[in-house]
XYZ file of C-alpha atoms in Angstrom:
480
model
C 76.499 -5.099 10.614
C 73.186 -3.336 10.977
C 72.753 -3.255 7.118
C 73.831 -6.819 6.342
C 71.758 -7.622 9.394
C 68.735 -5.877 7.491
C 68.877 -7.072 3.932
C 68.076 -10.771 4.933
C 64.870 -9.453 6.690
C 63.552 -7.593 3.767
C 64.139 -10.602 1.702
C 61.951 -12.913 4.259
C 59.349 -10.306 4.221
C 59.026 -10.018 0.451
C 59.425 -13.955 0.039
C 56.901 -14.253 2.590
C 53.907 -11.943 1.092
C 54.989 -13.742 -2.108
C 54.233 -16.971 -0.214
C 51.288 -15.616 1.558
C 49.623 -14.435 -1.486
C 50.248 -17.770 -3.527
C 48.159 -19.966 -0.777
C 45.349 -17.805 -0.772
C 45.121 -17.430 -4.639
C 46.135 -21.104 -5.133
C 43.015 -22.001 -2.536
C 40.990 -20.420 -5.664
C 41.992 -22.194 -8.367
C 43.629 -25.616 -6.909
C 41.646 -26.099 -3.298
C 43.634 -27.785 -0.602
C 47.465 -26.512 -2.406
C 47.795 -24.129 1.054
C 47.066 -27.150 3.136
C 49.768 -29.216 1.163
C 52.414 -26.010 0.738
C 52.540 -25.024 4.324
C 50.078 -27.113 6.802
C 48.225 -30.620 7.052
C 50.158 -32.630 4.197
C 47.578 -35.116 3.994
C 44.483 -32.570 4.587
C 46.011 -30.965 1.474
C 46.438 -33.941 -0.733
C 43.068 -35.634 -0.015
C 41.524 -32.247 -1.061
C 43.768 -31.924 -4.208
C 42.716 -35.073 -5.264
C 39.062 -35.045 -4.512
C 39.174 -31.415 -6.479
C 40.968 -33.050 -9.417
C 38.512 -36.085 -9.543
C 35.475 -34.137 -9.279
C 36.624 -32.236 -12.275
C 37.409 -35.502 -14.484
C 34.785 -37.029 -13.639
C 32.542 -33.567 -14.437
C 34.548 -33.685 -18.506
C 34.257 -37.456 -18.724
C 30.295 -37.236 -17.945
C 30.231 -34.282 -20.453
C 32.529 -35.990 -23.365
C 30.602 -39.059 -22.487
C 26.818 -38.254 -22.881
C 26.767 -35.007 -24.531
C 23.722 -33.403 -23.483
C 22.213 -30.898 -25.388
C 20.362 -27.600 -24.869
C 17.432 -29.501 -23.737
C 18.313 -31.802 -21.731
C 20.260 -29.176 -19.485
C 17.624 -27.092 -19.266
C 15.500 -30.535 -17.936
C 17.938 -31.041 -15.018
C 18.116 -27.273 -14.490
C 14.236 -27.468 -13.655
C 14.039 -30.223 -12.219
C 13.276 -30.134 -8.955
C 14.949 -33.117 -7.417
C 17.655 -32.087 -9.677
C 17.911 -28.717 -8.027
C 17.157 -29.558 -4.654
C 20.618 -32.097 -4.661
C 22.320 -29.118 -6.408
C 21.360 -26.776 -3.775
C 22.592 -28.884 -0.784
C 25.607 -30.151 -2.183
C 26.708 -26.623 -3.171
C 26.063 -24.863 0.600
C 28.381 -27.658 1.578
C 31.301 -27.368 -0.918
C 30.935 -23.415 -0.132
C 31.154 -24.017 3.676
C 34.371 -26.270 2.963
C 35.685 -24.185 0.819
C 34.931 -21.404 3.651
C 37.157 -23.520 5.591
C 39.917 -24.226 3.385
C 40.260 -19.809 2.951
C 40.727 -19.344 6.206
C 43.001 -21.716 6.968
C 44.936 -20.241 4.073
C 44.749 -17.291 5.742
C 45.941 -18.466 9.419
C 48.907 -20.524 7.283
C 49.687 -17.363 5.397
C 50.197 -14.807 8.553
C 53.789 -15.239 9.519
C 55.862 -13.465 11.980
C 58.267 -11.695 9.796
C 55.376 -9.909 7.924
C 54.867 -6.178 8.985
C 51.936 -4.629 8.929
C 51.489 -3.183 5.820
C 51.634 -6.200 4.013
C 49.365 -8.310 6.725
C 46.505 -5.796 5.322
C 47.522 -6.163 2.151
C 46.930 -10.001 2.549
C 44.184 -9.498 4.661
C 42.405 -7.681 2.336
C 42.841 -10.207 -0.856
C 41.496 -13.020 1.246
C 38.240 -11.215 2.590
C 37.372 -9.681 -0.925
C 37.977 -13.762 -2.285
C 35.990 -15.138 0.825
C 33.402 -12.132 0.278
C 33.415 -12.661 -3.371
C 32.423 -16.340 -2.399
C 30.058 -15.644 0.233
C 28.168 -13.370 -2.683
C 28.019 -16.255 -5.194
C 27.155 -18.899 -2.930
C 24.105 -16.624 -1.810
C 23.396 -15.979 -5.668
C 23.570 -19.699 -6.960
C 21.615 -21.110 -3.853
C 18.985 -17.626 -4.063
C 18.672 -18.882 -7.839
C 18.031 -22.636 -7.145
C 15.570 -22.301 -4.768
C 14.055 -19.653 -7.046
C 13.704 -21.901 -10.180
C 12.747 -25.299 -7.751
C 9.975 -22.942 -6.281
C 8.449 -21.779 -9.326
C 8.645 -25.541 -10.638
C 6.866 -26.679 -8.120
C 4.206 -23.866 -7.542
C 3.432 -23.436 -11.646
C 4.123 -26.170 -13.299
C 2.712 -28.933 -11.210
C 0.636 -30.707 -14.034
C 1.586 -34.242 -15.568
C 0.042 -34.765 -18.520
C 2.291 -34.879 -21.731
C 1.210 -33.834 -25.094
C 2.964 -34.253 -28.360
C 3.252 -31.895 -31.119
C 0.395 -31.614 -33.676
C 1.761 -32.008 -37.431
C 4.756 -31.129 -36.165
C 4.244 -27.908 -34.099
C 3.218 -27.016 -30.434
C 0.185 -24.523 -30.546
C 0.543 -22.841 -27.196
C -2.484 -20.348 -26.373
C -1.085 -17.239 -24.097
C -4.349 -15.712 -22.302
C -4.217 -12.192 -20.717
C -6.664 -12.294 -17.951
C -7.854 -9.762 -15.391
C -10.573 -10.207 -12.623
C -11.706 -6.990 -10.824
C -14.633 -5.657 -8.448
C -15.893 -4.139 -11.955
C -16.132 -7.208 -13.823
C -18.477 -10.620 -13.194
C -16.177 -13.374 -13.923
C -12.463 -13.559 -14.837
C -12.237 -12.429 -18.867
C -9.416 -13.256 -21.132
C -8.945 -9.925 -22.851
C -5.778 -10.731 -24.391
C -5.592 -13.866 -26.544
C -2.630 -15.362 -28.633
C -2.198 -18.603 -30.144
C 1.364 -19.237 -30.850
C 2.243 -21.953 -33.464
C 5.586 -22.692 -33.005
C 7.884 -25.654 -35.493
C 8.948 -28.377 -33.534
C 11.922 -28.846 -34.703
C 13.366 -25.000 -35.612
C 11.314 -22.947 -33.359
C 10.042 -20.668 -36.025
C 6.773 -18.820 -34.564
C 4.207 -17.368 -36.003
C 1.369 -15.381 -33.557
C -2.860 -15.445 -34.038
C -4.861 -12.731 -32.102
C -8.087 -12.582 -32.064
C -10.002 -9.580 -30.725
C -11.795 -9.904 -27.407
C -15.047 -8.501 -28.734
C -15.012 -11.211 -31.460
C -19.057 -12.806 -32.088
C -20.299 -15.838 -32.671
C -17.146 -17.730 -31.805
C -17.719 -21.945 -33.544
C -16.995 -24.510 -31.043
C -15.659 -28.112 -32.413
C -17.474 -30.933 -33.035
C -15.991 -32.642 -29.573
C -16.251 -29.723 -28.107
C -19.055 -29.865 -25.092
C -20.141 -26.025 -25.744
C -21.211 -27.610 -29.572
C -24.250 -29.038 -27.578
C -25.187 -26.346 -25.991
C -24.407 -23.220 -28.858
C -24.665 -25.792 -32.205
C -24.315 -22.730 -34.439
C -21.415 -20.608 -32.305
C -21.803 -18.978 -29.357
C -24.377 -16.499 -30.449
C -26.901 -15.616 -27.470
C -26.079 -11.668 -28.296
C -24.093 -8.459 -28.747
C -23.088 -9.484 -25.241
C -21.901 -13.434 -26.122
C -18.387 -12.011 -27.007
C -15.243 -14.344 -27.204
C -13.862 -12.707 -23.800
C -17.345 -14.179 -22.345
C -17.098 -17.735 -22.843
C -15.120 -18.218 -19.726
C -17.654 -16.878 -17.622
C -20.605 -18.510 -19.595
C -18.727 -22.056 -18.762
C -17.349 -21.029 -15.457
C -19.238 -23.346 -13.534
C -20.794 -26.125 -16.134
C -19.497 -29.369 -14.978
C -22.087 -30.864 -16.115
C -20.554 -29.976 -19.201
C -16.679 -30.284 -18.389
C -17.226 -33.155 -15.620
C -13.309 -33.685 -15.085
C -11.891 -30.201 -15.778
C -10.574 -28.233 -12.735
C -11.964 -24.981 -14.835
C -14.223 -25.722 -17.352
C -14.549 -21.645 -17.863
C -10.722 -22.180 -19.353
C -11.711 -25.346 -21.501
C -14.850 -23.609 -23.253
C -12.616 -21.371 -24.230
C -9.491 -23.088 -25.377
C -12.538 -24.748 -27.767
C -13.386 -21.507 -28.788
C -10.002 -20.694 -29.862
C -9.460 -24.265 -31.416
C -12.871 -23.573 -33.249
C -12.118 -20.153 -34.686
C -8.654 -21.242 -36.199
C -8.720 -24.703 -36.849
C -5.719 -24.866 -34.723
C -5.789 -27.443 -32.004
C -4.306 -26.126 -28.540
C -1.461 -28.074 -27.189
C -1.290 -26.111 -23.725
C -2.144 -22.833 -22.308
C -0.792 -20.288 -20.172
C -3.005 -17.700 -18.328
C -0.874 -14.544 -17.257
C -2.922 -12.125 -14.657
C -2.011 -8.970 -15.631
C -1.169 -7.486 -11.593
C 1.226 -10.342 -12.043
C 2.599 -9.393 -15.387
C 3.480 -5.681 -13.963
C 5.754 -7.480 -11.063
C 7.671 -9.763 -13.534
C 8.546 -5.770 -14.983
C 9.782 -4.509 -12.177
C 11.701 -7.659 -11.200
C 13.646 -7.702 -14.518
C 14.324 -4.148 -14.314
C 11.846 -2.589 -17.077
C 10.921 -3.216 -20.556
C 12.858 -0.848 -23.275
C 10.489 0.742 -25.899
C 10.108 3.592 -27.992
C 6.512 5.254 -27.551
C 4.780 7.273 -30.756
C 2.179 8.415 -29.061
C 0.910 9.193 -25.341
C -0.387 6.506 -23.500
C -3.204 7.524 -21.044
C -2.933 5.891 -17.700
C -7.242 6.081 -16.643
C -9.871 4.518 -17.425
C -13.180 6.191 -18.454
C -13.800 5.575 -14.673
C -11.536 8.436 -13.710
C -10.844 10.533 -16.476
C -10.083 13.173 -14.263
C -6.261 11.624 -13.737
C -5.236 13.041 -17.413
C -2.000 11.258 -16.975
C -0.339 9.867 -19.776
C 3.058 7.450 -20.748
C 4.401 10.692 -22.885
C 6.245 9.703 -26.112
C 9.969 8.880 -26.462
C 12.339 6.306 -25.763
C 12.056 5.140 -22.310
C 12.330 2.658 -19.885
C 8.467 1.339 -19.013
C 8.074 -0.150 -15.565
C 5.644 -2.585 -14.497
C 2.624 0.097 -13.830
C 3.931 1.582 -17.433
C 4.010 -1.651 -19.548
C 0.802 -2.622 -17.541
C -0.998 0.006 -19.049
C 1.221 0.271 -22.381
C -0.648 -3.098 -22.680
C -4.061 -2.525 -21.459
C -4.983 1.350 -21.973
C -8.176 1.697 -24.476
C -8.774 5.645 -23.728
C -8.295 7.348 -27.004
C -7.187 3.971 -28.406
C -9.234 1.003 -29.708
C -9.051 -2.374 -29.275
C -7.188 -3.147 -32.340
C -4.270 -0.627 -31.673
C -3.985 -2.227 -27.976
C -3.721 -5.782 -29.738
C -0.490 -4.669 -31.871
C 0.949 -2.657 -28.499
C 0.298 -5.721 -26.569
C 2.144 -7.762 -29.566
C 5.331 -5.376 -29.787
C 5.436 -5.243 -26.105
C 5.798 -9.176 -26.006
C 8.660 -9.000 -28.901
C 10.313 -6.538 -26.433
C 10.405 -8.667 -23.419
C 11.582 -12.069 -25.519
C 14.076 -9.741 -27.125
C 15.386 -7.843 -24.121
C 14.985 -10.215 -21.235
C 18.810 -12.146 -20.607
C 20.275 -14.776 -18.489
C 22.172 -11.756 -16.607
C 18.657 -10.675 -15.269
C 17.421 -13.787 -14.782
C 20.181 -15.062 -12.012
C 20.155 -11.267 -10.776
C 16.655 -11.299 -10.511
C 15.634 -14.629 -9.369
C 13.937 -14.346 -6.254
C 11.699 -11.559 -7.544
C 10.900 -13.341 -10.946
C 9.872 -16.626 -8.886
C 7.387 -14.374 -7.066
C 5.899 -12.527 -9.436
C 5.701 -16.194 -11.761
C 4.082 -17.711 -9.333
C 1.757 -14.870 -8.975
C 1.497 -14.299 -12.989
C 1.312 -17.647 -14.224
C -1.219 -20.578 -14.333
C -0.430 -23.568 -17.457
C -0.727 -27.085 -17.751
C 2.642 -26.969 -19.584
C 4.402 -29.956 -17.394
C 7.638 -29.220 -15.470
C 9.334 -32.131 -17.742
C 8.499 -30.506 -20.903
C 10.356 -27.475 -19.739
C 13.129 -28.389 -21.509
C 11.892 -29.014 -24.838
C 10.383 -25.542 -24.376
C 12.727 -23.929 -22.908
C 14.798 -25.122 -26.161
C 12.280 -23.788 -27.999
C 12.052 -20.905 -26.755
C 15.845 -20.103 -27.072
C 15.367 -21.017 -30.818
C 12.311 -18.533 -31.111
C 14.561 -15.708 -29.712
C 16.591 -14.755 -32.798
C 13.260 -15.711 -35.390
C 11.052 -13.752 -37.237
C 7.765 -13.775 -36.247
C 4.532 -13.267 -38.477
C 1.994 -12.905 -37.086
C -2.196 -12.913 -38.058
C -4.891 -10.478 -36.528
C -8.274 -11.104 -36.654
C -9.072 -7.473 -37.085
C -11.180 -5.012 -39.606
C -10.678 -4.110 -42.182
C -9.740 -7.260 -42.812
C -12.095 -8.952 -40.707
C -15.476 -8.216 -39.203
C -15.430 -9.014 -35.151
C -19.906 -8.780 -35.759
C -20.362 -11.094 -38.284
C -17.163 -13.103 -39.025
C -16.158 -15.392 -41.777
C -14.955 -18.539 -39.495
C -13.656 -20.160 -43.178
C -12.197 -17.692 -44.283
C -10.799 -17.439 -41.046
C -9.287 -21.128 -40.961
C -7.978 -20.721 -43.935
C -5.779 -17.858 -43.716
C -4.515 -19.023 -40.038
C -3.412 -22.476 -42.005
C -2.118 -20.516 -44.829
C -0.033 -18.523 -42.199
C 1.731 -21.645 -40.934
C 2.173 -23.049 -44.027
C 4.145 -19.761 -45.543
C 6.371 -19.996 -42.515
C 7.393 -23.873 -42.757
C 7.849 -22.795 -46.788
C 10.019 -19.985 -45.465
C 12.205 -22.216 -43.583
C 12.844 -24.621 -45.946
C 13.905 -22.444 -48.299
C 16.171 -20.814 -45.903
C 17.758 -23.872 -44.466
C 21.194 -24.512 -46.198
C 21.931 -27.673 -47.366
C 24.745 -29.627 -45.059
C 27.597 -31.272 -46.695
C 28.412 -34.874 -45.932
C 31.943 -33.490 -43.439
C 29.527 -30.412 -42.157
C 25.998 -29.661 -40.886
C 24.998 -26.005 -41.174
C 22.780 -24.440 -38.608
C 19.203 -23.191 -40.292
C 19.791 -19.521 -39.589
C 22.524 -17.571 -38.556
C 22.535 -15.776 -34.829
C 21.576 -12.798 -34.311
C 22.937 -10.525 -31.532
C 21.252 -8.811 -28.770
C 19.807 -5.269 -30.096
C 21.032 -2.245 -28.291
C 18.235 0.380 -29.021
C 14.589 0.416 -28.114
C 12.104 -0.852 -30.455
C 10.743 2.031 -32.550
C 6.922 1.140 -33.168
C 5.630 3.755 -35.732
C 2.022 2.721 -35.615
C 1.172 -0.252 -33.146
C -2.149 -1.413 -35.125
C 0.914 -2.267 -37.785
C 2.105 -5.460 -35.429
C -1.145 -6.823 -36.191
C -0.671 -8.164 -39.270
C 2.793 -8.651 -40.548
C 5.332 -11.432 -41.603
C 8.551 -9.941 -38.929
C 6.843 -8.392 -35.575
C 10.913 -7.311 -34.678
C 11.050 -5.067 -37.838
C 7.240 -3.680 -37.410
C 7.663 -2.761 -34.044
């Protein structure tokens, strides 16, 4: 009698983790189905239907209006956008809290033993822990991105492309006690295509003379024949020259940045869309918050100045991981360097970080990136162009990019040829837009083809075998 007595109970106790472990799991992919199974009927079905609508409704939005890469990336930044987004999801994650541990409470039964309580136990905190975890992530993410929104890209004003392109001027600034004046010693004007994202990259050297300003520019009055007061009126300068002429600039909140956005515009013939002004103690947080920048170093790296010398400490060759203090002075160091070699370091060290940096780090990161952006960054690149850009900036990922160095031998920095100049800049962009054209295949009337195939994420380091090579060259990837 004993062992008939005994069978039925083993049966109950295996039907009944069986049954335990299907309203926990279903509460994951089917909330309320615990609720239906084994509690509050009509708890259950409300929830089961709400779930099911929400996720009709969700396809028949996405089947409907079809948004594409940019307009995702528009309600992704936007801040109203995120701010519903972040509210609404603490509250589905506190229901769906709820609905777990009621699972939980409907799932312990009497004729359970112990072993398999735990073992139910344990599913349902690691799926309530798992939860907790992403909820924190998505809601740590949202407010990142809505903070950085609102703290960097607060300006309105919309510009449209120029022929075609967005010329976006990327300034590397640094303001210290041994310095008069913030100076731009890093400048890039970045041409990018409109429509394919195809870049191409202009440096000029921070030491350049005699820098043109436009005909509309307000510097023309005062410097009619470039800005050529001395061995001291350098392109770096023109910031601090203008710093505080708004009698020049009357409506400009920095008429410093202005002057030399004119400068730029007058050395290349270019005309600058937007800026964006990175300070360089924030650059070496964004580093560290994405978890370093791969590269492959040729030669040591010396970490002093000619200030203190007496350091003799150096980034020593070999592939490594560079963090923020490293790629900060990767990027900066002129000891035993020049100018023109820092240029193509700071070049392939920009390649790395568009290669390298994913969305993985990005979520993972998020609260340290919106800190160090918000201490990095200053543009007048509007938060609803974001998603054009950030479009664009996907598209740029996987493209060659030439780039142009206003350099010697090539150039002189003393005494430059501004036409000469101008003409190779717009030669530049025009072999690029030739380039793409005759790479784009043509689309069939049943099928479009995309311009270029994708490329994947690379594995290795960049290998830079001479950095004054990125200067000049028509694929910064392959050069550095």
């Amino acid at each position: 009698m004993s062992a008939l007595g005994a069978r039925p109970t083993r049966v109950a106790q295996r039907g009944g983790l069986r049954r335990a472990l299907v309203l926990i799991l279903g509460t994951v992919v089917w909330p309320g189905i615990a609720q239906f199974l084994a509690g509050a009927r009509r708890l259950g079905a409300v929830v089961m239907v709400a779930w099911v609508a929400a996720i009709t409704a969700a396809l028949v939005m996405w089947f409907r209006f079809r948004p594409d890469r940019a307009q995702i990336i528009d309600w992704l930044t936007d801040p109203s956008v995120l701010q519903v987004a972040r509210i609404t999801g603490l509250v589905l994650a506190v229901l769906w809290m709820f609905l777990f541990v009621d699972a939980w409470r409907l799932a312990l039964v009497r004729s359970l033993n112990f072993w398999r309580l735990a073992v139910i136990s344990v599913v349902n905190i690691t799926i309530v822990a798992l939860a907790t975890s992403t909820t924190y992530l998505g809601w740590n993410t949202v407010t990142a991105s809505k903070d950085v929104v609102e703290k960097v890209f607060h300006e309105t004003e919309v510009k449209s492309p120029l022929k075609g392109r967005y010329n976006i001027l990327l300034l590397g600034a640094d303001s210290g006690s041994d310095r008069f004046g913030l100076r731009p010693d890093s400048v890039n004007l970045v041409s990018i295509d409109a429509a394919t994202g195809v870049p191409v990259m202009v440096s000029l050297p921070r030491n350049l003379q005699n820098v043109p300003f436009p005909e509309d520019s307000p510097m023309r009055a005062v410097y009619p024949y470039g800005y050529n007061c001395g061995s001291e009126c350098l392109l770096n300068a023109v910031h601090t020259a203008a710093a505080n002429r708004e009698d020049l600039y009357p409506r400009s909140k920095d008429p410093g940045l202005d002057a030399t956005l004119d400068a730029v515009e007058g050395v290349t013939g270019l005309k600058v869309n937007y800026y964006v002004l990175v300070n360089m103690k924030g650059f070496k947080s964004l580093v560290d918050a994405v978890g370093g920048i791969r590269m492959n170093i040729t030669e040591p790296i010396a970490k002093f100045g000619k200030d203190d010398a007496w350091k003799q400490v150096y980034i020593q060759p070999g592939k490594q991981k560079l963090n923020g203090d490293e790629a900060l002075w990767y990027g900066r160091s002129r000891v035993q360097s020049d100018d023109y070699t820092r240029m193509g370091r700071q070049k392939c060290l920009m390649q790395a970080m568009l290669k390298q940096l994913s969305p993985e780090q990005v979520v993972l990161n998020a609260g340290e990136i919106a800190s160090s952006s918000a201490e990095m960054l200053r543009t007048d690149i509007p938060a609803s162009e974001l998603g054009a850009f950030g479009d664009l900036a996907l598209k740029a990922k996987d493209r060659k990019i030439a780039t142009l160095s206003v350099v010697p031998p090539e150039y002189s920095t003393v005494t430059p040829d501004f036409e000469q100049i101008r003409a190779d800049v717009a030669e530049l962009v025009a072999k690029s837009e030739r380039q793409v054209k005759k790479r784009r295949p043509k689309a069939s009337a049943s099928q479009s083809a995309p311009t270029t195939a994708p490329t994947t994420e690379p594995t290795t380091a960049p290998t830079t075998s001479s950095p004054s090579a990125a200067n000049n060259t028509d694929d910064l990837a392959a050069t550095c």
